[in-house]
Amino acid sequence: MPILEVKNLCKCFGKNEVLKGISFSLKKGEVLSIIGSSGSGKTTLLRCLNFIETAEAGQITVDGKLLFDSNVCKKQSDKEIREKRLHFGLVFQSFNLFPQYTVLKNITLAKELLEAKKGNDGLSKAQIEAQAKKLLDRVGLLEKASSYPCELSGGQQQRVAIARALALSPDILCFDEPTSALDPELTGEVLKVIKELKDVGTTMIIVTHEMGFAKNVSDKIIFMADGIIEEMGTPEQVFEHPKSEKTKAFFEKSFENIV
Amino acid sequence: MGFWEVTLSLIGGLKYTCLIFALTLLLALPLGLVIAFGSMSKFKPLAYLVKTFVWIIRGVPLMLQVIIFFYVPGFLLGHPILSRFSSVIAAFVINYACYFSEIYRGGIESIAKGQYEAGQVLGMTKTEIFFKVILMQVVKRILAPMSNEVITLVKDTALARVILIVEVIQAAQNYAGYGLMWPLFYTAVFYLAFVGILTLIFGYFEKKLSYYKV
C-alpha cells in the first residue's frame, strides 16, 4: 500500500489555475523528485500537501488515512489541520529558521510545545534535547548547537532546517528547492544530507532544479508543466527516454544552459 | 527665590511628569497591540473602524484631546466624570496607543511570511507562532521607532498643563508670574536627564538583542 496517494488535486489562485488535477502515489521509503520550469505548480503542490494552501478539489491519503477530500465538504478546524500537517515535514528554499533561537532551540521548540500539550505523558525537555542533538549529529552540525542562525552559512542553516523538520518524525519529508538559495559550493553539503536520509529509508518529495541530483537520488521523477503532470516515471524513463515534447524541450533548455 | 527652592518645586512637578509618562507607557503599550490587531483584522468592517479611529486620534492635537476628555463629559452630563489627572491619562493612553499600534503593525507586517509558514508546518498554533516566533523579531525591529515615540512622550507630558496639572513646565511657569524666567529654561535640564536615561536604556536593549538578525 502506498504511504501517500494524491488524487486529482486542483488549486487555483483567483482565475489562475495552478494545479489542474495532479495524481500520483508514493511508497514508503521512496524518493520522488518533481522537476519543471518556474510557475509549473511544483511549489504549490508541496504547499497543498503541507496544508499551507488548501486545494479546491482532490484527495490526499496518507498511510490509508484520508486527510483531505474536497467531496466531503466541511470546514476543518485549526486543530484538525495542525494534526494533518504533522504527517508532512517541509524544508523551505529560504530555510526560515527562527533567528532569535539557538540552533538547538530551533529544533526542539515545536516538539516541546507539542509534548507540553500531552501533559504528563509528554517527553521531558532533556529527552527532546537529546533527540535533537542526535539529529544535529546526523546533519553534521552538533558543534553548532548553541550558535544562532545568523552565525551559520546558508548550507549549514539548511541542514539545521532539515534536522528541525525531522524532529517531528514526519511520514513524508518535503523539500521546496532546498538548494536554490545557496551558493554553488554549498549545495553539495545539503544534497549529501538528503542522500543520507534516503539511505536510511526516509520517504521524500523533492522539488528541485538540480537535474543530476534528481536523477541519482530519486526512485521516481515527475515533470510538471502548466499545472499538470506531463511525464512521470523512473529517472531512466524520464531523463533518457522522455515521451512528451515538453519534457524534451525542457531538458534541451536545461542542458543548453549548462554549456 | 533661591536655586534650591526652585529645584525642589520643579522636582515636585517632575513627579507628575514621571507619573503621566509611566502610566501612559504601562497602559498604551498593550492597548496599542490590541489596536494593531484590530487594524489588521481580516474582518474588514472592524479593520476600517479601527483605522478611522486611529486617523481621528492621530489627526487631532493631543492638547485638544486632553481638553476634550476633561471638559466634554461635563458639558454633556452636567458634571465631570474624570478628574484632571485621569483625563490626562485617558487622553495620553489612547493617543499613544494609536501611535504604537501603527509601529506594531509595521513591525508585524515586516516579518517574512516564511516565519509563519515554518511555524505552521511544525504544527504550532497561531498563538504559539505569534508569541514564540514572531513577537521577539517584531520587538527587535520596532525598538528604534519606539524609542522615538517614547522620547516624544516625555516632552508631551508638558501638555497636561492645559488643564492645570502642575508638571515640570507648569511649576516653572508659576515663577514667571513673579517675573522669574530662568526656572523655565532650567526645566530643559530635567528633560535632558530624563531622555538621557531613556537613551541609555534603549541602547542597552538594542545591544542585548544584537545577538540575532531579523
CSV table of C-alpha atoms in Angstrom, one decimal:
chain,number,residue,atom,x,y,z
A,1,MET,CA,0.0,0.0,0.0
A,2,PRO,CA,1.4,3.4,-0.9
A,3,ILE,CA,2.1,5.8,2.0
A,4,LEU,CA,0.9,8.7,0.0
A,5,GLU,CA,-1.8,8.9,-2.5
A,6,VAL,CA,-2.8,12.1,-4.2
A,7,LYS,CA,-5.8,12.1,-6.5
A,8,ASN,CA,-6.9,14.7,-8.9
A,9,LEU,CA,-5.6,17.7,-6.9
A,10,CYS,CA,-6.7,21.1,-8.2
A,11,LYS,CA,-5.8,24.5,-6.9
A,12,CYS,CA,-6.4,28.0,-8.4
A,13,PHE,CA,-5.5,31.4,-7.2
A,14,GLY,CA,-8.3,33.6,-8.5
A,15,LYS,CA,-8.8,32.7,-12.1
A,16,ASN,CA,-5.3,31.3,-12.4
A,17,GLU,CA,-5.4,27.5,-12.3
A,18,VAL,CA,-2.1,26.4,-10.9
A,19,LEU,CA,-2.8,22.7,-10.3
A,20,LYS,CA,-5.1,21.0,-12.8
A,21,GLY,CA,-5.7,17.6,-11.5
A,22,ILE,CA,-2.5,16.1,-10.0
A,23,SER,CA,-2.5,12.4,-9.2
A,24,PHE,CA,0.4,10.2,-8.1
A,25,SER,CA,1.3,7.8,-5.3
A,26,LEU,CA,4.4,7.2,-3.3
A,27,LYS,CA,5.6,4.1,-1.5
A,28,LYS,CA,7.3,4.2,1.9
A,29,GLY,CA,11.0,4.9,1.6
A,30,GLU,CA,10.7,6.1,-1.9
A,31,VAL,CA,12.2,9.4,-3.1
A,32,LEU,CA,10.2,11.5,-5.6
A,33,SER,CA,11.7,14.4,-7.4
A,34,ILE,CA,9.5,17.0,-9.0
A,35,ILE,CA,11.1,19.0,-11.8
A,36,GLY,CA,9.8,21.5,-14.2
A,37,SER,CA,10.1,25.2,-15.1
A,38,SER,CA,9.1,28.0,-12.8
A,39,GLY,CA,5.4,28.5,-12.5
A,40,SER,CA,4.5,25.0,-13.4
A,41,GLY,CA,2.9,24.4,-10.0
A,42,LYS,CA,5.6,22.4,-8.2
A,43,THR,CA,5.8,24.5,-5.1
A,44,THR,CA,2.0,24.9,-4.9
A,45,LEU,CA,1.7,21.2,-4.9
A,46,LEU,CA,4.1,20.9,-1.9
A,47,ARG,CA,2.2,23.7,-0.1
A,48,CYS,CA,-1.1,21.9,-0.7
A,49,LEU,CA,0.3,18.7,0.7
A,50,ASN,CA,1.5,20.5,3.8
A,51,PHE,CA,-1.8,22.3,4.2
A,52,ILE,CA,-0.3,25.7,3.9
A,53,GLU,CA,-2.7,26.1,0.9
A,54,THR,CA,-6.0,24.4,0.7
A,55,ALA,CA,-6.7,22.7,-2.6
A,56,GLU,CA,-10.1,23.2,-4.2
A,57,ALA,CA,-10.5,19.7,-5.4
A,58,GLY,CA,-9.0,16.2,-5.0
A,59,GLN,CA,-8.0,13.8,-2.3
A,60,ILE,CA,-4.9,13.3,-0.2
A,61,THR,CA,-4.4,10.0,1.6
A,62,VAL,CA,-1.5,9.2,3.9
A,63,ASP,CA,-0.9,5.7,5.2
A,64,GLY,CA,-4.5,4.8,4.4
A,65,LYS,CA,-5.9,7.8,6.2
A,66,LEU,CA,-7.9,10.2,4.1
A,67,LEU,CA,-6.5,13.6,5.1
A,68,PHE,CA,-8.2,15.8,2.5
A,69,ASP,CA,-11.2,15.2,0.4
A,70,SER,CA,-12.9,18.0,-1.4
A,71,ASN,CA,-16.1,15.9,-1.8
A,72,VAL,CA,-16.6,15.8,2.0
A,73,CYS,CA,-17.5,19.5,2.3
A,74,LYS,CA,-16.7,20.5,5.8
A,75,LYS,CA,-14.6,23.3,7.2
A,76,GLN,CA,-11.7,21.8,9.1
A,77,SER,CA,-10.8,23.2,12.5
A,78,ASP,CA,-7.4,24.6,13.1
A,79,LYS,CA,-6.7,21.7,15.3
A,80,GLU,CA,-7.5,19.1,12.7
A,81,ILE,CA,-5.3,20.9,10.1
A,82,ARG,CA,-2.4,21.1,12.6
A,83,GLU,CA,-2.6,17.3,13.2
A,84,LYS,CA,-2.7,16.6,9.5
A,85,ARG,CA,0.3,18.9,8.9
A,86,LEU,CA,2.4,16.7,11.2
A,87,HIS,CA,2.3,13.9,8.6
A,88,PHE,CA,4.5,16.1,6.4
A,89,GLY,CA,7.6,18.0,7.0
A,90,LEU,CA,8.7,20.9,4.8
A,91,VAL,CA,12.1,22.3,4.2
A,92,PHE,CA,11.9,25.7,2.6
A,93,GLN,CA,14.0,27.3,-0.1
A,94,SER,CA,14.9,30.2,2.3
A,95,PHE,CA,15.4,28.0,5.3
A,96,ASN,CA,13.1,30.1,7.6
A,97,LEU,CA,15.0,29.3,10.8
A,98,PHE,CA,13.8,31.3,13.8
A,99,PRO,CA,16.6,33.9,14.1
A,100,GLN,CA,16.2,34.6,17.8
A,101,TYR,CA,16.7,31.0,18.9
A,102,THR,CA,19.8,28.9,19.0
A,103,VAL,CA,20.2,26.0,16.6
A,104,LEU,CA,19.2,23.5,19.3
A,105,LYS,CA,16.1,25.5,20.3
A,106,ASN,CA,15.1,25.8,16.6
A,107,ILE,CA,14.9,22.1,16.5
A,108,THR,CA,13.3,21.5,19.9
A,109,LEU,CA,10.8,24.3,20.0
A,110,ALA,CA,7.9,22.7,18.1
A,111,LYS,CA,8.4,19.4,19.8
A,112,GLU,CA,8.4,20.9,23.2
A,113,LEU,CA,5.2,22.7,22.5
A,114,LEU,CA,3.6,19.5,21.3
A,115,GLU,CA,4.8,17.4,24.2
A,116,ALA,CA,3.7,20.1,26.7
A,117,LYS,CA,0.1,19.7,25.4
A,118,LYS,CA,0.2,16.0,26.3
A,119,GLY,CA,0.7,16.9,29.9
A,120,ASN,CA,2.5,14.2,32.0
A,121,ASP,CA,2.6,11.7,29.1
A,122,GLY,CA,4.9,14.0,27.1
A,123,LEU,CA,8.6,13.7,26.8
A,124,SER,CA,10.8,15.7,29.1
A,125,LYS,CA,12.8,18.7,27.9
A,126,ALA,CA,16.0,16.7,28.4
A,127,GLN,CA,14.7,13.8,26.2
A,128,ILE,CA,13.7,16.2,23.5
A,129,GLU,CA,17.1,17.9,23.6
A,130,ALA,CA,18.9,14.5,23.4
A,131,GLN,CA,16.8,13.6,20.4
A,132,ALA,CA,17.6,17.0,18.8
A,133,LYS,CA,21.3,16.5,19.4
A,134,LYS,CA,21.2,13.2,17.6
A,135,LEU,CA,19.6,14.8,14.6
A,136,LEU,CA,22.1,17.6,14.6
A,137,ASP,CA,24.8,15.0,14.7
A,138,ARG,CA,23.2,13.3,11.7
A,139,VAL,CA,23.4,16.5,9.7
A,140,GLY,CA,27.0,17.1,10.9
A,141,LEU,CA,26.4,20.2,13.0
A,142,LEU,CA,26.5,19.0,16.6
A,143,GLU,CA,29.2,21.6,17.4
A,144,LYS,CA,26.9,24.4,16.3
A,145,ALA,CA,24.1,23.5,18.8
A,146,SER,CA,24.4,26.8,20.7
A,147,SER,CA,25.1,29.0,17.7
A,148,TYR,CA,22.5,31.3,16.3
A,149,PRO,CA,21.3,31.0,12.7
A,150,CYS,CA,22.9,34.3,11.6
A,151,GLU,CA,26.3,32.8,12.5
A,152,LEU,CA,25.9,29.9,10.1
A,153,SER,CA,26.4,29.6,6.3
A,154,GLY,CA,23.4,29.1,4.1
A,155,GLY,CA,24.3,25.4,3.7
A,156,GLN,CA,24.5,24.9,7.5
A,157,GLN,CA,21.3,26.8,8.0
A,158,GLN,CA,19.5,24.5,5.5
A,159,ARG,CA,21.0,21.4,7.3
A,160,VAL,CA,19.6,22.7,10.6
A,161,ALA,CA,16.2,23.2,8.8
A,162,ILE,CA,16.3,19.6,7.8
A,163,ALA,CA,17.0,18.5,11.3
A,164,ARG,CA,14.2,20.7,12.5
A,165,ALA,CA,11.7,19.1,10.1
A,166,LEU,CA,12.9,15.6,11.1
A,167,ALA,CA,12.4,16.3,14.8
A,168,LEU,CA,8.7,15.8,14.5
A,169,SER,CA,9.3,12.5,12.6
A,170,PRO,CA,7.0,13.2,9.7
A,171,ASP,CA,5.9,10.4,7.4
A,172,ILE,CA,7.0,12.3,4.4
A,173,LEU,CA,9.6,14.9,4.2
A,174,CYS,CA,9.2,17.6,1.5
A,175,PHE,CA,11.8,19.9,0.1
A,176,ASP,CA,11.0,23.1,-1.7
A,177,GLU,CA,14.0,23.8,-3.9
A,178,PRO,CA,16.3,23.2,-0.9
A,179,THR,CA,19.5,24.4,-2.7
A,180,SER,CA,18.2,27.2,-4.8
A,181,ALA,CA,19.1,30.0,-2.3
A,182,LEU,CA,22.6,28.6,-1.8
A,183,ASP,CA,26.0,29.4,-3.4
A,184,PRO,CA,27.1,26.5,-5.7
A,185,GLU,CA,29.8,25.4,-3.4
A,186,LEU,CA,27.3,25.0,-0.5
A,187,THR,CA,24.7,22.9,-2.4
A,188,GLY,CA,26.8,19.7,-2.0
A,189,GLU,CA,26.6,19.5,1.7
A,190,VAL,CA,22.8,19.8,1.7
A,191,LEU,CA,22.4,17.3,-1.1
A,192,LYS,CA,24.7,14.9,0.8
A,193,VAL,CA,22.4,15.1,3.8
A,194,ILE,CA,19.4,14.4,1.6
A,195,LYS,CA,21.2,11.4,0.1
A,196,GLU,CA,22.0,10.0,3.5
A,197,LEU,CA,18.3,10.4,4.5
A,198,LYS,CA,17.4,8.3,1.5
A,199,ASP,CA,19.8,5.6,2.6
A,200,VAL,CA,18.0,5.3,6.0
A,201,GLY,CA,14.7,4.9,4.2
A,202,THR,CA,13.2,8.4,4.6
A,203,THR,CA,10.2,9.0,2.3
A,204,MET,CA,10.8,12.3,0.5
A,205,ILE,CA,9.4,14.6,-2.1
A,206,ILE,CA,12.0,17.0,-3.6
A,207,VAL,CA,11.2,19.9,-5.8
A,208,THR,CA,14.5,20.7,-7.4
A,209,HIS,CA,16.3,22.3,-10.3
A,210,GLU,CA,19.4,20.0,-9.6
A,211,MET,CA,18.8,17.6,-12.5
A,212,GLY,CA,21.9,15.5,-11.8
A,213,PHE,CA,20.9,15.1,-8.2
A,214,ALA,CA,17.3,14.3,-9.0
A,215,LYS,CA,18.5,11.6,-11.4
A,216,ASN,CA,20.8,10.0,-8.9
A,217,VAL,CA,18.7,10.1,-5.8
A,218,SER,CA,15.2,9.5,-7.0
A,219,ASP,CA,13.1,6.4,-7.4
A,220,LYS,CA,10.5,8.4,-9.3
A,221,ILE,CA,10.5,11.6,-11.3
A,222,ILE,CA,7.6,13.9,-12.0
A,223,PHE,CA,7.9,16.5,-14.7
A,224,MET,CA,5.3,19.2,-14.3
A,225,ALA,CA,4.3,21.8,-16.9
A,226,ASP,CA,1.4,24.2,-16.6
A,227,GLY,CA,-0.2,22.6,-13.6
A,228,ILE,CA,-0.3,19.0,-14.9
A,229,ILE,CA,2.0,16.0,-14.7
A,230,GLU,CA,3.5,16.0,-18.1
A,231,GLU,CA,5.6,12.9,-17.5
A,232,MET,CA,6.1,10.5,-14.7
A,233,GLY,CA,8.4,7.5,-14.3
A,234,THR,CA,11.7,6.2,-13.1
A,235,PRO,CA,14.7,8.6,-13.6
A,236,GLU,CA,15.8,6.4,-16.5
A,237,GLN,CA,12.4,6.7,-18.3
A,238,VAL,CA,12.1,10.4,-17.8
A,239,PHE,CA,15.6,11.5,-18.4
A,240,GLU,CA,16.8,9.1,-21.0
A,241,HIS,CA,13.6,8.4,-22.9
A,242,PRO,CA,11.2,11.3,-22.4
A,243,LYS,CA,7.9,10.8,-24.3
A,244,SER,CA,6.4,14.2,-24.1
A,245,GLU,CA,7.7,17.0,-26.4
A,246,LYS,CA,7.5,19.5,-23.5
A,247,THR,CA,9.8,17.3,-21.4
A,248,LYS,CA,12.3,17.0,-24.2
A,249,ALA,CA,12.2,20.8,-24.8
A,250,PHE,CA,12.7,21.4,-21.0
A,251,PHE,CA,15.8,19.1,-20.9
A,252,GLU,CA,17.2,20.6,-24.1
A,253,LYS,CA,17.0,24.1,-22.5
A,254,SER,CA,18.3,22.9,-19.1
A,255,PHE,CA,21.4,21.4,-20.7
A,256,GLU,CA,21.9,24.3,-23.1
A,257,ASN,CA,22.2,26.5,-20.0
A,258,ILE,CA,24.9,24.3,-18.7
A,259,VAL,CA,27.0,24.9,-21.8
B,1,MET,CA,13.6,82.8,45.3
B,2,GLY,CA,16.7,80.6,45.6
B,3,PHE,CA,18.0,77.9,43.3
B,4,TRP,CA,17.2,75.1,45.7
B,5,GLU,CA,13.7,76.3,46.3
B,6,VAL,CA,13.0,76.3,42.6
B,7,THR,CA,14.7,73.0,42.1
B,8,LEU,CA,12.5,71.4,44.8
B,9,SER,CA,9.4,72.8,43.3
B,10,LEU,CA,10.4,71.6,39.8
B,11,ILE,CA,11.1,68.1,41.3
B,12,GLY,CA,7.5,68.3,42.7
B,13,GLY,CA,6.4,68.9,39.1
B,14,LEU,CA,8.6,66.1,37.9
B,15,LYS,CA,6.5,63.7,40.0
B,16,TYR,CA,3.6,64.3,37.7
B,17,THR,CA,5.7,64.2,34.6
B,18,CYS,CA,7.0,60.8,35.6
B,19,LEU,CA,3.6,59.6,36.6
B,20,ILE,CA,2.0,60.6,33.3
B,21,PHE,CA,4.9,59.0,31.5
B,22,ALA,CA,4.9,55.7,33.3
B,23,LEU,CA,1.1,55.2,33.4
B,24,THR,CA,0.8,56.1,29.7
B,25,LEU,CA,3.5,53.6,28.8
B,26,LEU,CA,2.2,50.9,31.0
B,27,LEU,CA,-1.3,51.1,29.5
B,28,ALA,CA,-0.7,52.2,26.0
B,29,LEU,CA,1.9,49.5,25.1
B,30,PRO,CA,-0.6,46.6,25.5
B,31,LEU,CA,-3.6,48.6,24.2
B,32,GLY,CA,-1.6,49.5,21.1
B,33,LEU,CA,-1.2,45.8,20.3
B,34,VAL,CA,-4.9,45.3,20.6
B,35,ILE,CA,-5.5,48.2,18.2
B,36,ALA,CA,-2.8,46.9,15.8
B,37,PHE,CA,-4.6,43.5,15.7
B,38,GLY,CA,-7.9,45.4,15.1
B,39,SER,CA,-6.5,47.3,12.1
B,40,MET,CA,-5.0,44.1,10.7
B,41,SER,CA,-8.3,42.1,11.2
B,42,LYS,CA,-9.5,40.0,8.3
B,43,PHE,CA,-13.0,41.2,9.2
B,44,LYS,CA,-13.0,44.3,7.1
B,45,PRO,CA,-15.6,46.4,8.9
B,46,LEU,CA,-13.6,46.1,12.1
B,47,ALA,CA,-10.4,47.0,10.3
B,48,TYR,CA,-11.9,50.1,8.7
B,49,LEU,CA,-13.5,51.1,12.0
B,50,VAL,CA,-10.2,50.8,13.8
B,51,LYS,CA,-8.3,52.6,11.0
B,52,THR,CA,-10.8,55.5,11.2
B,53,PHE,CA,-10.4,55.7,14.9
B,54,VAL,CA,-6.6,55.8,14.6
B,55,TRP,CA,-6.9,58.5,11.9
B,56,ILE,CA,-9.0,60.7,14.2
B,57,ILE,CA,-6.8,60.2,17.3
B,58,ARG,CA,-3.6,60.9,15.3
B,59,GLY,CA,-5.2,63.7,13.4
B,60,VAL,CA,-6.4,65.8,16.4
B,61,PRO,CA,-3.8,67.6,18.5
B,62,LEU,CA,-3.1,65.8,21.8
B,63,MET,CA,-3.6,69.1,23.7
B,64,LEU,CA,-7.2,69.3,22.3
B,65,GLN,CA,-7.8,65.7,23.3
B,66,VAL,CA,-6.8,66.4,26.8
B,67,ILE,CA,-9.2,69.3,26.9
B,68,ILE,CA,-12.0,67.2,25.4
B,69,PHE,CA,-11.6,64.4,27.9
B,70,PHE,CA,-11.7,66.8,30.8
B,71,TYR,CA,-14.4,69.3,29.7
B,72,VAL,CA,-16.8,67.5,27.3
B,73,PRO,CA,-18.3,65.0,29.7
B,74,GLY,CA,-19.0,68.0,31.9
B,75,PHE,CA,-20.8,69.8,29.1
B,76,LEU,CA,-22.9,66.8,28.2
B,77,LEU,CA,-23.7,65.4,31.6
B,78,GLY,CA,-23.6,68.5,33.7
B,79,HIS,CA,-20.8,67.1,35.8
B,80,PRO,CA,-17.3,65.9,35.0
B,81,ILE,CA,-16.7,62.2,35.1
B,82,LEU,CA,-12.9,62.2,35.1
B,83,SER,CA,-10.6,64.1,37.4
B,84,ARG,CA,-8.0,66.3,35.9
B,85,PHE,CA,-5.3,63.7,36.2
B,86,SER,CA,-7.5,60.8,34.9
B,87,SER,CA,-8.5,62.9,31.9
B,88,VAL,CA,-4.8,63.4,31.1
B,89,ILE,CA,-4.1,59.7,31.4
B,90,ALA,CA,-7.1,58.7,29.3
B,91,ALA,CA,-6.2,61.1,26.5
B,92,PHE,CA,-2.5,60.2,26.6
B,93,VAL,CA,-3.1,56.4,26.7
B,94,ILE,CA,-5.5,56.4,23.8
B,95,ASN,CA,-3.3,58.8,21.8
B,96,TYR,CA,-0.1,56.9,22.3
B,97,ALA,CA,-1.8,53.5,21.9
B,98,CYS,CA,-2.8,54.6,18.4
B,99,TYR,CA,0.8,55.7,17.5
B,100,PHE,CA,2.2,52.5,19.0
B,101,SER,CA,-0.4,50.4,17.1
B,102,GLU,CA,1.0,51.7,13.8
B,103,ILE,CA,4.5,50.9,14.8
B,104,TYR,CA,3.5,47.4,15.9
B,105,ARG,CA,1.6,46.9,12.6
B,106,GLY,CA,4.6,47.9,10.6
B,107,GLY,CA,6.8,45.6,12.6
B,108,ILE,CA,4.4,42.6,12.4
B,109,GLU,CA,3.8,43.1,8.7
B,110,SER,CA,7.5,43.3,8.0
B,111,ILE,CA,8.2,39.8,9.3
B,112,ALA,CA,8.7,37.4,6.4
B,113,LYS,CA,5.7,35.1,5.6
B,114,GLY,CA,8.1,32.2,5.8
B,115,GLN,CA,8.4,32.6,9.5
B,116,TYR,CA,4.7,32.0,9.9
B,117,GLU,CA,4.8,29.1,7.4
B,118,ALA,CA,7.7,27.5,9.2
B,119,GLY,CA,5.7,27.6,12.4
B,120,GLN,CA,2.6,26.2,10.7
B,121,VAL,CA,4.4,23.2,9.1
B,122,LEU,CA,5.8,22.4,12.6
B,123,GLY,CA,2.3,22.1,13.9
B,124,MET,CA,2.2,25.3,16.0
B,125,THR,CA,-1.0,27.1,16.8
B,126,LYS,CA,-1.5,30.7,15.7
B,127,THR,CA,-1.0,31.9,19.2
B,128,GLU,CA,2.2,29.9,19.6
B,129,ILE,CA,3.5,31.2,16.3
B,130,PHE,CA,2.9,34.8,17.4
B,131,PHE,CA,4.3,34.7,20.9
B,132,LYS,CA,7.1,32.2,20.3
B,133,VAL,CA,8.3,33.1,16.8
B,134,ILE,CA,7.1,36.5,15.7
B,135,LEU,CA,7.0,38.7,18.7
B,136,MET,CA,10.7,38.8,19.6
B,137,GLN,CA,11.5,39.6,16.0
B,138,VAL,CA,9.0,42.4,16.0
B,139,VAL,CA,10.4,43.8,19.2
B,140,LYS,CA,13.8,44.0,17.7
B,141,ARG,CA,12.5,45.6,14.5
B,142,ILE,CA,10.5,48.3,16.3
B,143,LEU,CA,13.0,49.2,19.0
B,144,ALA,CA,14.3,52.3,17.2
B,145,PRO,CA,10.9,53.8,16.2
B,146,MET,CA,9.6,53.0,19.7
B,147,SER,CA,12.5,54.9,21.3
B,148,ASN,CA,11.5,57.9,19.2
B,149,GLU,CA,7.9,57.7,20.3
B,150,VAL,CA,8.8,57.2,24.0
B,151,ILE,CA,11.1,60.2,24.0
B,152,THR,CA,8.4,62.3,22.4
B,153,LEU,CA,6.1,61.2,25.2
B,154,VAL,CA,8.5,62.6,27.8
B,155,LYS,CA,8.1,66.0,26.4
B,156,ASP,CA,4.4,65.7,25.5
B,157,THR,CA,3.7,65.3,29.3
B,158,ALA,CA,4.0,69.1,29.4
B,159,LEU,CA,0.7,69.3,27.6
B,160,ALA,CA,-1.0,68.3,30.8
B,161,ARG,CA,-0.7,71.9,32.0
B,162,VAL,CA,-3.6,73.0,29.7
B,163,ILE,CA,-5.9,71.6,32.4
B,164,LEU,CA,-3.7,72.9,35.2
B,165,ILE,CA,-1.7,69.8,36.1
B,166,VAL,CA,1.4,71.2,37.7
B,167,GLU,CA,4.1,69.2,35.9
B,168,VAL,CA,7.6,70.5,35.4
B,169,ILE,CA,6.9,73.3,32.9
B,170,GLN,CA,3.8,74.5,34.8
B,171,ALA,CA,5.8,74.5,38.0
B,172,ALA,CA,8.4,76.7,36.3
B,173,GLN,CA,5.8,78.9,34.7
B,174,ASN,CA,4.3,79.7,38.1
B,175,TYR,CA,7.6,81.6,38.8
B,176,ALA,CA,7.2,83.6,35.6
B,177,GLY,CA,4.2,85.3,37.3
B,178,TYR,CA,6.8,86.7,39.8
B,179,GLY,CA,9.0,87.9,36.9
B,180,LEU,CA,11.3,84.9,37.2
B,181,MET,CA,12.1,83.4,33.8
B,182,TRP,CA,15.2,81.3,34.4
B,183,PRO,CA,13.3,78.3,36.0
B,184,LEU,CA,11.5,77.8,32.7
B,185,PHE,CA,14.9,77.4,30.9
B,186,TYR,CA,16.1,75.3,33.8
B,187,THR,CA,13.4,72.7,33.1
B,188,ALA,CA,15.4,71.7,30.0
B,189,VAL,CA,18.0,70.1,32.3
B,190,PHE,CA,15.3,67.8,33.7
B,191,TYR,CA,14.1,66.7,30.3
B,192,LEU,CA,17.6,66.2,29.1
B,193,ALA,CA,18.4,64.0,32.0
B,194,PHE,CA,15.1,62.0,31.6
B,195,VAL,CA,15.7,61.5,27.9
B,196,GLY,CA,19.4,60.7,28.6
B,197,ILE,CA,18.4,57.8,30.9
B,198,LEU,CA,15.9,56.5,28.3
B,199,THR,CA,18.5,56.6,25.6
B,200,LEU,CA,20.8,54.5,27.7
B,201,ILE,CA,18.0,52.0,28.4
B,202,PHE,CA,17.1,51.7,24.8
B,203,GLY,CA,20.8,51.3,23.9
B,204,TYR,CA,21.1,48.5,26.4
B,205,PHE,CA,18.2,46.6,24.9
B,206,GLU,CA,19.4,47.2,21.4
B,207,LYS,CA,22.7,45.7,22.4
B,208,LYS,CA,21.1,42.9,24.2
B,209,LEU,CA,19.1,41.9,21.1
B,210,SER,CA,22.0,42.2,18.8
B,211,TYR,CA,22.8,38.5,19.0
B,212,TYR,CA,20.4,37.8,16.3
B,213,LYS,CA,19.4,39.3,13.0
B,214,VAL,CA,15.9,39.6,11.5
